[in-house]
XYZ file of C-alpha atoms in Angstrom:
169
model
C 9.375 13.306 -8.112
C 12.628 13.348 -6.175
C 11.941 10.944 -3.372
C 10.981 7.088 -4.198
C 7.550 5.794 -3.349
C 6.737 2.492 -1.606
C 3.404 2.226 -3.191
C 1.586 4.182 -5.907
C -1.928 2.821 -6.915
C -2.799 3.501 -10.557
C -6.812 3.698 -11.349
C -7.438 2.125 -14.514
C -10.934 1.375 -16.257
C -9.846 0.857 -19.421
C -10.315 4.121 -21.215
C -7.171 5.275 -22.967
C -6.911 7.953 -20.577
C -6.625 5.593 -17.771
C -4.096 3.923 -19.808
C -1.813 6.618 -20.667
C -1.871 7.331 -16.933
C -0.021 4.001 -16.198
C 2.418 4.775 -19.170
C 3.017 7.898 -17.263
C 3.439 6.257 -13.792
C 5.633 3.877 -15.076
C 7.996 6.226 -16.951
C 7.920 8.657 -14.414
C 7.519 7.021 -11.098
C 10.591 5.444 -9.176
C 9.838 3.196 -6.242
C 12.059 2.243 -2.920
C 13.828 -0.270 -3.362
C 12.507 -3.146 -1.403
C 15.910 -3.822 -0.174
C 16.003 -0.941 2.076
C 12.779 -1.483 3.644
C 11.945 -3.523 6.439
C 8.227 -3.211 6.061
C 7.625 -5.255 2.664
C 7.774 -5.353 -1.188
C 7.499 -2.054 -2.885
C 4.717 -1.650 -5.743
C 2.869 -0.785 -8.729
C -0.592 -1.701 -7.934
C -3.124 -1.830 -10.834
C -6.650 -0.959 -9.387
C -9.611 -1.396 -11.386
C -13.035 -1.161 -10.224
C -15.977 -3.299 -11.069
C -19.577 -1.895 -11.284
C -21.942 -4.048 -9.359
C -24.374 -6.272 -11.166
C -27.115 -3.919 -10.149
C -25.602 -1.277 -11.747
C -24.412 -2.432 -14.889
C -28.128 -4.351 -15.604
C -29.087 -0.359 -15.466
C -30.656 -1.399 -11.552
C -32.483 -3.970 -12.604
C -33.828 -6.085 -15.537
C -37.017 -4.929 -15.935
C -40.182 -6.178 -15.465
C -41.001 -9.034 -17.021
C -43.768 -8.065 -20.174
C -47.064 -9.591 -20.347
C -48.163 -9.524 -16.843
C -45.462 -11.284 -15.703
C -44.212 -10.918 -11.759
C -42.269 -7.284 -11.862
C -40.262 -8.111 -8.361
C -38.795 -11.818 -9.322
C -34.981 -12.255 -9.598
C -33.539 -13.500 -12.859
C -30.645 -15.479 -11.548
C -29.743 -15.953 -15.070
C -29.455 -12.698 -15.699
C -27.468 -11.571 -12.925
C -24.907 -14.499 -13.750
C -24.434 -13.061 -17.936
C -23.985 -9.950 -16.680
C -21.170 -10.637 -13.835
C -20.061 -13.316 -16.294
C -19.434 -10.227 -18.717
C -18.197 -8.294 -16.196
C -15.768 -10.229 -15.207
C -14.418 -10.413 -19.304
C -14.351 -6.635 -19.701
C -12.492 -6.628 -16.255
C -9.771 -9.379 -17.441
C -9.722 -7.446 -20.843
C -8.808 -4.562 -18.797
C -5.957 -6.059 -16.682
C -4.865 -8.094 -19.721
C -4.043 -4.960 -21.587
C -2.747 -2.850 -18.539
C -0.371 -5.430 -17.678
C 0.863 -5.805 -21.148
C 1.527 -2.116 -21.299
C 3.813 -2.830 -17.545
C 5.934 -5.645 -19.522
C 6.488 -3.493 -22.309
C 7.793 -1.133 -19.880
C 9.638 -4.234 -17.784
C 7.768 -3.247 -14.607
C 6.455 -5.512 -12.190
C 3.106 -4.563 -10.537
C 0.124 -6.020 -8.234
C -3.517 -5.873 -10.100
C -6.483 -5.262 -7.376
C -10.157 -5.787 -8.333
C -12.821 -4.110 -6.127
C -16.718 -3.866 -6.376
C -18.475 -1.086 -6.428
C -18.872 2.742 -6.690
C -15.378 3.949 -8.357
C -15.218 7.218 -5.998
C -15.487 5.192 -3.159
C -13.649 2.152 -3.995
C -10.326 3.580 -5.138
C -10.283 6.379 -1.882
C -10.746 3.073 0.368
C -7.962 1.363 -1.583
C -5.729 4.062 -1.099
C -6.068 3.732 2.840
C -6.417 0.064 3.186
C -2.819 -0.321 0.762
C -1.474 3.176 2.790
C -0.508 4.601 -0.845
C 1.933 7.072 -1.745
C 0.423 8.256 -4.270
C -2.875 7.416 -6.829
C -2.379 8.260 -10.091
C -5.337 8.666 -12.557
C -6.535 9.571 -16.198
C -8.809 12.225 -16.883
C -11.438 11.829 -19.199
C -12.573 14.843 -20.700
C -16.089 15.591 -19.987
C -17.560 18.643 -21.231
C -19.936 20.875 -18.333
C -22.827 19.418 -18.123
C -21.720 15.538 -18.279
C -19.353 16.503 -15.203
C -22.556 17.369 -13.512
C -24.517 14.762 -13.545
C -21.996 12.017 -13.924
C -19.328 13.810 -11.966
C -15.801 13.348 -11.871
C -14.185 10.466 -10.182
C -10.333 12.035 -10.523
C -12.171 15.102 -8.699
C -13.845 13.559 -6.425
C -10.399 11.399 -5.420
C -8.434 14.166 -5.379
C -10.848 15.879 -2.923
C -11.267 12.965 -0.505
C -7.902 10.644 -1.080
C -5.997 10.600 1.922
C -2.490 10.637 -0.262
C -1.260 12.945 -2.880
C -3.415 12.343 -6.223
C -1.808 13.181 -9.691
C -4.445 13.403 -12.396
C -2.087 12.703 -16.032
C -3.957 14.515 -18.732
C -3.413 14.589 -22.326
C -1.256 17.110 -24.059
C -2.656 18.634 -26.318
């Protein structure tokens, strides 16, 4: 890239694709320098997005066997999971950032919650982004299909430039 970037949001979820996307970014990426710009810091901002309890319980716990009520809440249930959650999503960050101090690069980390599609285009406007830059995993056919594609879906609806780092093979 020839001109310098104020902000570039990587999209990270902790899949080694996701990973080697911020490697990329961070080799490959120049910022402005916040020197010349009136409007702020320049940055790296980590994004990682956080299922919602609903979701990762699989919509809810089930009901409860035995006859038990099928619509009750299981406030302890809720709590392990966003307790868990919240470990897998400091595990994340924990080994994103290390990768940025390998590389001596300074960056923001952003959690969100909720659908990734949605979440990381809404990131992208409410930071005004340069540029998102995301892994893609390789899903055959069929698992595209029903699971879809976040990096498609972002580059389809992202209101900056996306650049999807793939592997080489």
């Amino acid at each position: 890239m020839t001109s310098a970037l104020n902000c570039v949001i990587v999209a990270v979820d902790g899949s080694e694709e996701s990973m080697n996307a911020l490697k990329w970014a961070l080799e490959n990426l120049k910022l402005r320098s916040s020197t010349n710009e009136s409007n702020g810091e320049s940055s790296f901002i980590v994004l990682h997005v956080q299922s919602p309890p609903s979701i990762a319980a699989g919509l809810n716990p089930g009901a409860i066997p035995f006859g038990g009520p099928s619509e009750l809440e299981v406030p302890a249930f809720n709590a392990a999971i966003e307790a868990h959650q919240k470990r897998i999503t400091k595990a994340i960050l924990d080994h994103a950032l290390k990768i940025c101090e390998e590389k001596k690069v300074k960056v923001q980390t952003k959690v969100v919650i909720g659908d990734p599609k949605e979440k990381i285009c809404e990131a992208v406007d409410e930071l005004h982004a340069d540029l998102l830059v995301m892994g893609s995993r390789a899903f055959g056919p069929i698992k595209r299909m029903f699971l879809g594609s976040v990096s498609n879906y972002c580059s389809n609806h992202a209101q900056c430039p996306v650049m999807i780092v793939k592997e080489s093979s």
